[in-house]
Amino acid sequence: MKGSCHCGNICITLHQNIEQVTSCNCSLCYRYGAIWAYFAPSGVEVNQATVGKSYQHGDKRIDFHHCPSCKCITHYTPTAKGNVSRMAVNLRLFDKAVLDTITIRYFDGADTWQFIDKTPVI
């Protein structure tokens, strides 16, 4: 499965199927509007024509990556402090039909750090 940022500078290829994704409401994910799918770094291929700076927040365990041209949030990777066996890809970079077939779990990263069973009102 292939996706890209709006301008096509960053292209992401996934080498495995996705059964569920996460929508988080923490202060950062809420602003990004990302829907995250999680993978081992070996299961994702990221090709970038131009590389931009990444962003770390809070405990600095994750590097959030975005396109330096169109500014789309594309993925995040672990830092040396983080879980080096897991990264995430923003599924909003892929065709909408992909998300229509996948279960979206809602994670309350703002308050309880638990999954929410119902669809939140945004």
Tab-separated table of N, CA, C and O in Angstrom, residues 5-118:
chain	number	residue	atom	x	y	z
A	5	CYS	N	2.475	12.536	1.093
A	5	CYS	CA	2.044	13.846	1.555
A	5	CYS	C	1.342	14.542	0.389
A	5	CYS	O	1.312	14.027	-0.732
A	6	HIS	N	0.794	15.705	0.614
A	6	HIS	CA	-0.004	16.392	-0.405
A	6	HIS	C	0.796	16.711	-1.663
A	6	HIS	O	0.308	16.541	-2.780
A	7	CYS	N	2.050	17.129	-1.509
A	7	CYS	CA	2.846	17.511	-2.676
A	7	CYS	C	3.616	16.345	-3.290
A	7	CYS	O	4.192	16.474	-4.366
A	8	GLY	N	3.648	15.187	-2.619
A	8	GLY	CA	4.338	14.008	-3.145
A	8	GLY	C	5.811	13.935	-2.800
A	8	GLY	O	6.506	13.015	-3.226
A	9	ASN	N	6.304	14.879	-2.001
A	9	ASN	CA	7.712	14.866	-1.599
A	9	ASN	C	8.050	13.648	-0.748
A	9	ASN	O	9.122	13.074	-0.878
A	10	ILE	N	7.137	13.257	0.140
A	10	ILE	CA	7.352	12.091	0.998
A	10	ILE	C	6.369	11.003	0.591
A	10	ILE	O	5.149	11.209	0.612
A	11	CYS	N	6.900	9.855	0.195
A	11	CYS	CA	6.086	8.705	-0.186
A	11	CYS	C	6.336	7.579	0.811
A	11	CYS	O	7.485	7.314	1.168
A	12	ILE	N	5.281	6.940	1.249
A	12	ILE	CA	5.384	5.869	2.232
A	12	ILE	C	4.763	4.605	1.659
A	12	ILE	O	3.643	4.632	1.143
A	13	THR	N	5.505	3.508	1.763
A	13	THR	CA	5.020	2.209	1.337
A	13	THR	C	4.926	1.310	2.558
A	13	THR	O	5.891	1.206	3.336
A	14	LEU	N	3.775	0.677	2.736
A	14	LEU	CA	3.562	-0.248	3.845
A	14	LEU	C	3.658	-1.664	3.319
A	14	LEU	O	3.097	-1.982	2.276
A	15	HIS	N	4.351	-2.519	4.059
A	15	HIS	CA	4.582	-3.891	3.624
A	15	HIS	C	3.758	-4.918	4.392
A	15	HIS	O	4.092	-6.094	4.403
A	16	GLN	N	2.689	-4.461	5.062
A	16	GLN	CA	1.812	-5.395	5.767
A	16	GLN	C	0.408	-4.819	5.831
A	16	GLN	O	0.205	-3.620	5.632
A	17	ASN	N	-0.558	-5.660	6.099
A	17	ASN	CA	-1.943	-5.228	6.201
A	17	ASN	C	-2.190	-4.498	7.508
A	17	ASN	O	-1.488	-4.701	8.493
A	18	ILE	N	-3.245	-3.694	7.515
A	18	ILE	CA	-3.624	-2.924	8.697
A	18	ILE	C	-5.013	-3.366	9.111
A	18	ILE	O	-5.928	-3.392	8.280
A	19	GLU	N	-5.187	-3.688	10.383
A	19	GLU	CA	-6.494	-4.096	10.874
A	19	GLU	C	-7.163	-3.020	11.717
A	19	GLU	O	-8.380	-2.929	11.756
A	20	GLN	N	-6.345	-2.204	12.397
A	20	GLN	CA	-6.926	-1.130	13.188
A	20	GLN	C	-5.933	0.016	13.280
A	20	GLN	O	-4.734	-0.175	13.132
A	21	VAL	N	-6.463	1.209	13.494
A	21	VAL	CA	-5.661	2.414	13.622
A	21	VAL	C	-6.131	3.173	14.854
A	21	VAL	O	-7.178	2.857	15.426
A	22	THR	N	-5.360	4.189	15.232
A	22	THR	CA	-5.671	4.943	16.442
A	22	THR	C	-5.821	6.427	16.139
A	22	THR	O	-4.982	7.010	15.454
A	23	SER	N	-6.873	7.001	16.678
A	23	SER	CA	-7.067	8.444	16.681
A	23	SER	C	-6.905	8.889	18.127
A	23	SER	O	-7.624	8.413	19.006
A	24	CYS	N	-5.947	9.765	18.371
A	24	CYS	CA	-5.619	10.200	19.731
A	24	CYS	C	-6.003	11.671	19.906
A	24	CYS	O	-5.891	12.461	18.968
A	25	ASN	N	-6.416	12.029	21.113
A	25	ASN	CA	-6.798	13.409	21.384
A	25	ASN	C	-5.804	14.141	22.284
A	25	ASN	O	-6.152	15.144	22.899
A	26	CYS	N	-4.560	13.656	22.354
A	26	CYS	CA	-3.567	14.395	23.149
A	26	CYS	C	-3.354	15.764	22.504
A	26	CYS	O	-3.801	16.017	21.383
A	27	SER	N	-2.671	16.654	23.179
A	27	SER	CA	-2.525	18.021	22.684
A	27	SER	C	-1.874	18.090	21.309
A	27	SER	O	-2.188	18.961	20.509
A	28	LEU	N	-1.011	17.167	20.981
A	28	LEU	CA	-0.322	17.183	19.696
A	28	LEU	C	-1.125	16.474	18.602
A	28	LEU	O	-1.375	17.045	17.540
A	29	CYS	N	-1.541	15.241	18.850
A	29	CYS	CA	-2.283	14.481	17.833
A	29	CYS	C	-3.597	15.166	17.467
A	29	CYS	O	-4.017	15.151	16.307
A	30	TYR	N	-4.250	15.773	18.444
A	30	TYR	CA	-5.490	16.495	18.181
A	30	TYR	C	-5.246	17.607	17.164
A	30	TYR	O	-6.002	17.787	16.220
A	31	ARG	N	-4.163	18.337	17.345
A	31	ARG	CA	-3.837	19.421	16.413
A	31	ARG	C	-3.408	18.893	15.043
A	31	ARG	O	-3.709	19.493	14.022
A	32	TYR	N	-2.686	17.782	15.045
A	32	TYR	CA	-2.246	17.209	13.766
A	32	TYR	C	-3.401	16.602	12.979
A	32	TYR	O	-3.363	16.564	11.758
A	33	GLY	N	-4.395	16.062	13.662
A	33	GLY	CA	-5.506	15.408	12.975
A	33	GLY	C	-5.108	14.076	12.359
A	33	GLY	O	-5.760	13.585	11.444
A	34	ALA	N	-4.051	13.503	12.872
A	34	ALA	CA	-3.532	12.249	12.310
A	34	ALA	C	-4.344	11.053	12.793
A	34	ALA	O	-4.948	11.075	13.859
A	35	ILE	N	-4.337	10.026	11.970
A	35	ILE	CA	-4.844	8.708	12.371
A	35	ILE	C	-3.669	7.763	12.200
A	35	ILE	O	-3.155	7.579	11.099
A	36	TRP	N	-3.206	7.193	13.298
A	36	TRP	CA	-1.947	6.458	13.339
A	36	TRP	C	-2.125	4.959	13.157
A	36	TRP	O	-2.966	4.354	13.791
A	37	ALA	N	-1.286	4.395	12.310
A	37	ALA	CA	-1.146	2.942	12.173
A	37	ALA	C	0.264	2.612	12.636
A	37	ALA	O	1.216	3.324	12.291
A	38	TYR	N	0.410	1.555	13.408
A	38	TYR	CA	1.694	1.232	14.033
A	38	TYR	C	2.359	0.040	13.361
A	38	TYR	O	1.691	-0.932	13.016
A	39	PHE	N	3.679	0.130	13.236
A	39	PHE	CA	4.456	-0.892	12.545
A	39	PHE	C	5.836	-1.028	13.171
A	39	PHE	O	6.328	-0.097	13.807
A	40	ALA	N	6.473	-2.163	12.903
A	40	ALA	CA	7.913	-2.268	13.137
A	40	ALA	C	8.565	-1.415	12.053
A	40	ALA	O	8.080	-1.387	10.912
A	41	PRO	N	9.635	-0.699	12.363
A	41	PRO	CA	10.287	0.135	11.349
A	41	PRO	C	10.647	-0.623	10.065
A	41	PRO	O	10.610	-0.045	8.974
A	42	SER	N	10.923	-1.909	10.177
A	42	SER	CA	11.268	-2.697	8.987
A	42	SER	C	10.069	-2.907	8.057
A	42	SER	O	10.242	-3.280	6.906
A	43	GLY	N	8.854	-2.648	8.529
A	43	GLY	CA	7.654	-2.847	7.728
A	43	GLY	C	7.206	-1.613	6.966
A	43	GLY	O	6.164	-1.616	6.327
A	44	VAL	N	8.017	-0.547	7.038
A	44	VAL	CA	7.643	0.716	6.397
A	44	VAL	C	8.814	1.226	5.575
A	44	VAL	O	9.958	1.231	6.036
A	45	GLU	N	8.512	1.667	4.376
A	45	GLU	CA	9.529	2.290	3.528
A	45	GLU	C	9.146	3.757	3.336
A	45	GLU	O	8.052	4.065	2.864
A	46	VAL	N	10.045	4.667	3.747
A	46	VAL	CA	9.808	6.105	3.614
A	46	VAL	C	10.810	6.654	2.613
A	46	VAL	O	12.019	6.520	2.803
A	47	ASN	N	10.309	7.270	1.548
A	47	ASN	CA	11.160	7.905	0.546
A	47	ASN	C	10.875	9.396	0.552
A	47	ASN	O	9.714	9.802	0.418
A	48	GLN	N	11.934	10.186	0.715
A	48	GLN	CA	11.791	11.630	0.790
A	48	GLN	C	12.717	12.299	-0.220
A	48	GLN	O	13.913	12.055	-0.205
A	49	ALA	N	12.152	13.163	-1.049
A	49	ALA	CA	12.979	13.926	-1.976
A	49	ALA	C	13.739	15.011	-1.199
A	49	ALA	O	14.927	15.217	-1.392
A	50	THR	N	13.029	15.676	-0.281
A	50	THR	CA	13.624	16.703	0.568
A	50	THR	C	13.289	16.373	2.010
A	50	THR	O	12.130	16.141	2.337
A	51	VAL	N	14.286	16.330	2.858
A	51	VAL	CA	14.083	15.973	4.262
A	51	VAL	C	13.946	17.243	5.095
A	51	VAL	O	14.727	18.179	4.951
A	52	GLY	N	12.936	17.274	5.949
A	52	GLY	CA	12.733	18.404	6.855
A	52	GLY	C	13.168	18.047	8.260
A	52	GLY	O	13.625	16.937	8.535
A	53	LYS	N	13.027	18.992	9.161
A	53	LYS	CA	13.334	18.752	10.567
A	53	LYS	C	12.200	17.966	11.201
A	53	LYS	O	11.056	18.053	10.777
A	54	SER	N	12.531	17.213	12.234
A	54	SER	CA	11.486	16.513	12.984
A	54	SER	C	11.196	17.309	14.256
A	54	SER	O	11.911	18.251	14.592
A	55	TYR	N	10.131	16.919	14.949
A	55	TYR	CA	9.720	17.608	16.162
A	55	TYR	C	9.567	16.600	17.292
A	55	TYR	O	8.973	15.543	17.098
A	56	GLN	N	10.106	16.934	18.450
A	56	GLN	CA	9.951	16.118	19.652
A	56	GLN	C	9.165	16.920	20.667
A	56	GLN	O	9.338	18.124	20.796
A	57	HIS	N	8.312	16.228	21.413
A	57	HIS	CA	7.509	16.882	22.437
A	57	HIS	C	7.636	16.111	23.744
A	57	HIS	O	7.852	14.897	23.737
A	58	GLY	N	7.466	16.799	24.840
A	58	GLY	CA	7.391	16.150	26.145
A	58	GLY	C	8.606	15.326	26.505
A	58	GLY	O	9.701	15.858	26.652
A	59	ASP	N	8.417	14.003	26.601
A	59	ASP	CA	9.488	13.121	27.070
A	59	ASP	C	10.524	12.812	25.989
A	59	ASP	O	11.476	12.085	26.226
A	60	LYS	N	10.350	13.358	24.799
A	60	LYS	CA	11.309	13.234	23.697
A	60	LYS	C	11.591	11.778	23.307
A	60	LYS	O	12.700	11.413	22.982
A	61	ARG	N	10.553	10.960	23.309
A	61	ARG	CA	10.673	9.557	22.903
A	61	ARG	C	10.283	9.337	21.436
A	61	ARG	O	10.482	8.267	20.901
A	62	ILE	N	9.697	10.364	20.822
A	62	ILE	CA	9.190	10.240	19.456
A	62	ILE	C	9.643	11.448	18.638
A	62	ILE	O	9.584	12.585	19.107
A	63	ASP	N	10.061	11.186	17.395
A	63	ASP	CA	10.330	12.233	16.414
A	63	ASP	C	9.156	12.273	15.442
A	63	ASP	O	8.917	11.299	14.721
A	64	PHE	N	8.418	13.373	15.424
A	64	PHE	CA	7.325	13.558	14.476
A	64	PHE	C	7.904	14.164	13.203
A	64	PHE	O	8.614	15.162	13.257
A	65	HIS	N	7.578	13.560	12.056
A	65	HIS	CA	8.117	14.004	10.770
A	65	HIS	C	7.019	14.639	9.932
A	65	HIS	O	5.882	14.168	9.925
A	66	HIS	N	7.385	15.679	9.223
A	66	HIS	CA	6.454	16.339	8.311
A	66	HIS	C	7.190	16.717	7.035
A	66	HIS	O	8.417	16.766	7.003
A	67	CYS	N	6.433	16.972	6.001
A	67	CYS	CA	7.018	17.394	4.725
A	67	CYS	C	7.457	18.846	4.848
A	67	CYS	O	6.682	19.693	5.299
A	68	PRO	N	8.692	19.164	4.441
A	68	PRO	CA	9.132	20.553	4.520
A	68	PRO	C	8.430	21.459	3.501
A	68	PRO	O	8.429	22.675	3.673
A	69	SER	N	7.802	20.876	2.495
A	69	SER	CA	7.120	21.694	1.477
A	69	SER	C	5.651	21.935	1.819
A	69	SER	O	5.237	23.062	2.017
A	70	CYS	N	4.844	20.861	1.898
A	70	CYS	CA	3.401	21.025	2.120
A	70	CYS	C	3.020	20.937	3.603
A	70	CYS	O	1.871	21.182	3.954
A	71	LYS	N	3.968	20.558	4.452
A	71	LYS	CA	3.810	20.525	5.920
A	71	LYS	C	2.927	19.405	6.461
A	71	LYS	O	2.606	19.381	7.640
A	72	CYS	N	2.523	18.459	5.640
A	72	CYS	CA	1.724	17.322	6.134
A	72	CYS	C	2.521	16.512	7.151
A	72	CYS	O	3.707	16.245	6.944
A	73	ILE	N	1.863	16.111	8.232
A	73	ILE	CA	2.465	15.192	9.197
A	73	ILE	C	2.424	13.812	8.561
A	73	ILE	O	1.357	13.325	8.198
A	74	THR	N	3.571	13.178	8.410
A	74	THR	CA	3.639	11.923	7.670
A	74	THR	C	3.792	10.694	8.550
A	74	THR	O	3.148	9.685	8.325
A	75	HIS	N	4.665	10.768	9.550
A	75	HIS	CA	4.941	9.601	10.381
A	75	HIS	C	5.704	10.034	11.618
A	75	HIS	O	6.121	11.188	11.729
A	76	TYR	N	5.849	9.090	12.548
A	76	TYR	CA	6.793	9.339	13.633
A	76	TYR	C	7.660	8.120	13.838
A	76	TYR	O	7.288	6.992	13.508
A	77	THR	N	8.853	8.394	14.333
A	77	THR	CA	9.841	7.344	14.602
A	77	THR	C	10.301	7.471	16.045
A	77	THR	O	10.249	8.553	16.624
A	78	PRO	N	10.755	6.374	16.631
A	78	PRO	CA	11.227	6.443	18.014
A	78	PRO	C	12.607	7.087	18.084
A	78	PRO	O	13.416	6.976	17.161
A	79	THR	N	12.871	7.766	19.181
A	79	THR	CA	14.226	8.228	19.477
A	79	THR	C	14.927	7.101	20.234
A	79	THR	O	14.318	6.061	20.500
A	80	ALA	N	16.162	7.308	20.617
A	80	ALA	CA	16.894	6.300	21.386
A	80	ALA	C	16.212	6.030	22.728
A	80	ALA	O	16.331	4.936	23.282
A	81	LYS	N	15.461	7.007	23.258
A	81	LYS	CA	14.734	6.840	24.524
A	81	LYS	C	13.425	6.067	24.356
A	81	LYS	O	12.857	5.600	25.319
A	82	GLY	N	12.927	5.985	23.128
A	82	GLY	CA	11.606	5.412	22.873
A	82	GLY	C	11.624	3.920	22.606
A	82	GLY	O	12.648	3.250	22.725
A	83	ASN	N	10.468	3.424	22.198
A	83	ASN	CA	10.296	2.014	21.844
A	83	ASN	C	10.813	1.829	20.421
A	83	ASN	O	10.090	2.075	19.457
A	84	VAL	N	12.055	1.414	20.280
A	84	VAL	CA	12.704	1.348	18.969
A	84	VAL	C	12.099	0.297	18.042
A	84	VAL	O	12.426	0.258	16.862
A	85	SER	N	11.208	-0.522	18.539
A	85	SER	CA	10.582	-1.544	17.695
A	85	SER	C	9.244	-1.085	17.114
A	85	SER	O	8.559	-1.852	16.454
A	86	ARG	N	8.868	0.207	17.342
A	86	ARG	CA	7.567	0.673	16.864
A	86	ARG	C	7.659	2.097	16.320
A	86	ARG	O	8.261	2.974	16.916
A	87	MET	N	7.047	2.270	15.169
A	87	MET	CA	6.874	3.600	14.594
A	87	MET	C	5.420	3.720	14.151
A	87	MET	O	4.676	2.741	14.205
A	88	ALA	N	5.018	4.903	13.731
A	88	ALA	CA	3.638	5.093	13.288
A	88	ALA	C	3.611	5.875	11.978
A	88	ALA	O	4.484	6.694	11.711
A	89	VAL	N	2.584	5.596	11.189
A	89	VAL	CA	2.370	6.267	9.910
A	89	VAL	C	0.988	6.909	9.961
A	89	VAL	O	0.023	6.301	10.442
A	90	ASN	N	0.889	8.130	9.459
A	90	ASN	CA	-0.392	8.825	9.389
A	90	ASN	C	-1.191	8.267	8.225
A	90	ASN	O	-0.869	8.502	7.067
A	91	LEU	N	-2.251	7.530	8.520
A	91	LEU	CA	-3.045	6.895	7.476
A	91	LEU	C	-3.853	7.887	6.652
A	91	LEU	O	-4.384	7.536	5.599
A	92	ARG	N	-3.908	9.135	7.073
A	92	ARG	CA	-4.590	10.153	6.264
A	92	ARG	C	-3.810	10.471	4.987
A	92	ARG	O	-4.310	11.150	4.110
A	93	LEU	N	-2.604	9.926	4.852
A	93	LEU	CA	-1.811	10.107	3.635
A	93	LEU	C	-2.221	9.121	2.546
A	93	LEU	O	-1.765	9.227	1.414
A	94	PHE	N	-3.067	8.178	2.895
A	94	PHE	CA	-3.476	7.125	1.973
A	94	PHE	C	-4.887	7.403	1.471
A	94	PHE	O	-5.615	8.214	2.036
A	95	ASP	N	-5.271	6.729	0.423
A	95	ASP	CA	-6.594	6.896	-0.153
A	95	ASP	C	-7.663	6.718	0.922
A	95	ASP	O	-7.561	5.822	1.766
A	96	LYS	N	-8.678	7.560	0.905
A	96	LYS	CA	-9.753	7.500	1.898
A	96	LYS	C	-10.399	6.118	1.966
A	96	LYS	O	-10.823	5.672	3.027
A	97	ALA	N	-10.452	5.422	0.862
A	97	ALA	CA	-11.054	4.084	0.835
A	97	ALA	C	-10.323	3.126	1.775
A	97	ALA	O	-10.923	2.195	2.305
A	98	VAL	N	-9.042	3.345	2.015
A	98	VAL	CA	-8.278	2.503	2.941
A	98	VAL	C	-8.845	2.641	4.350
A	98	VAL	O	-9.114	1.655	5.029
A	99	LEU	N	-9.053	3.877	4.799
A	99	LEU	CA	-9.589	4.098	6.151
A	99	LEU	C	-11.021	3.604	6.290
A	99	LEU	O	-11.438	3.225	7.380
A	100	ASP	N	-11.768	3.599	5.208
A	100	ASP	CA	-13.162	3.139	5.261
A	100	ASP	C	-13.268	1.659	5.601
A	100	ASP	O	-14.327	1.194	6.003
A	101	THR	N	-12.186	0.909	5.454
A	101	THR	CA	-12.223	-0.534	5.698
A	101	THR	C	-11.527	-0.942	6.999
A	101	THR	O	-11.445	-2.117	7.304
A	102	ILE	N	-11.037	0.025	7.758
A	102	ILE	CA	-10.233	-0.265	8.947
A	102	ILE	C	-10.937	0.250	10.201
A	102	ILE	O	-11.524	1.334	10.190
A	103	THR	N	-10.852	-0.506	11.274
A	103	THR	CA	-11.402	-0.079	12.554
A	103	THR	C	-10.544	1.028	13.147
A	103	THR	O	-9.321	0.888	13.243
A	104	ILE	N	-11.195	2.130	13.530
A	104	ILE	CA	-10.485	3.236	14.178
A	104	ILE	C	-10.783	3.176	15.666
A	104	ILE	O	-11.941	3.221	16.076
A	105	ARG	N	-9.720	3.053	16.472
A	105	ARG	CA	-9.880	3.100	17.929
A	105	ARG	C	-9.541	4.501	18.398
A	105	ARG	O	-8.619	5.133	17.885
A	106	TYR	N	-10.286	4.985	19.364
A	106	TYR	CA	-10.082	6.332	19.887
A	106	TYR	C	-9.376	6.247	21.232
A	106	TYR	O	-9.856	5.591	22.147
A	107	PHE	N	-8.233	6.926	21.306
A	107	PHE	CA	-7.408	6.888	22.509
A	107	PHE	C	-7.458	8.235	23.199
A	107	PHE	O	-7.221	9.277	22.578
A	108	ASP	N	-7.770	8.227	24.493
A	108	ASP	CA	-7.831	9.456	25.285
A	108	ASP	C	-6.443	9.778	25.839
A	108	ASP	O	-6.141	9.526	26.995
A	109	GLY	N	-5.595	10.317	24.971
A	109	GLY	CA	-4.245	10.711	25.379
A	109	GLY	C	-4.228	12.023	26.124
A	109	GLY	O	-3.199	12.421	26.673
A	110	ALA	N	-5.371	12.728	26.166
A	110	ALA	CA	-5.453	14.010	26.858
A	110	ALA	C	-5.653	13.839	28.359
A	110	ALA	O	-5.135	14.630	29.146
A	111	ASP	N	-6.405	12.810	28.757
A	111	ASP	CA	-6.761	12.698	30.168
A	111	ASP	C	-6.475	11.328	30.784
A	111	ASP	O	-5.650	11.203	31.664
A	112	THR	N	-7.164	10.293	30.312
A	112	THR	CA	-7.137	9.010	31.010
A	112	THR	C	-6.089	8.022	30.514
A	112	THR	O	-5.823	7.036	31.167
A	113	TRP	N	-5.525	8.230	29.339
A	113	TRP	CA	-4.589	7.294	28.707
A	113	TRP	C	-5.218	5.919	28.548
A	113	TRP	O	-4.589	4.896	28.731
A	114	GLN	N	-6.500	5.918	28.173
A	114	GLN	CA	-7.220	4.676	27.918
A	114	GLN	C	-7.968	4.801	26.591
A	114	GLN	O	-8.264	5.912	26.136
A	115	PHE	N	-8.280	3.662	25.997
A	115	PHE	CA	-9.087	3.668	24.792
A	115	PHE	C	-10.529	3.974	25.149
A	115	PHE	O	-11.033	3.545	26.192
A	116	ILE	N	-11.199	4.717	24.296
A	116	ILE	CA	-12.591	5.101	24.474
A	116	ILE	C	-13.420	4.190	23.567
A	116	ILE	O	-13.119	4.048	22.392
A	117	ASP	N	-14.472	3.596	24.110
A	117	ASP	CA	-15.280	2.657	23.328
A	117	ASP	C	-16.212	3.320	22.329
A	117	ASP	O	-16.601	2.719	21.356
A	118	LYS	N	-16.577	4.550	22.572
A	118	LYS	CA	-17.515	5.211	21.661
A	118	LYS	C	-16.766	6.228	20.787
A	118	LYS	O	-15.690	6.691	21.129
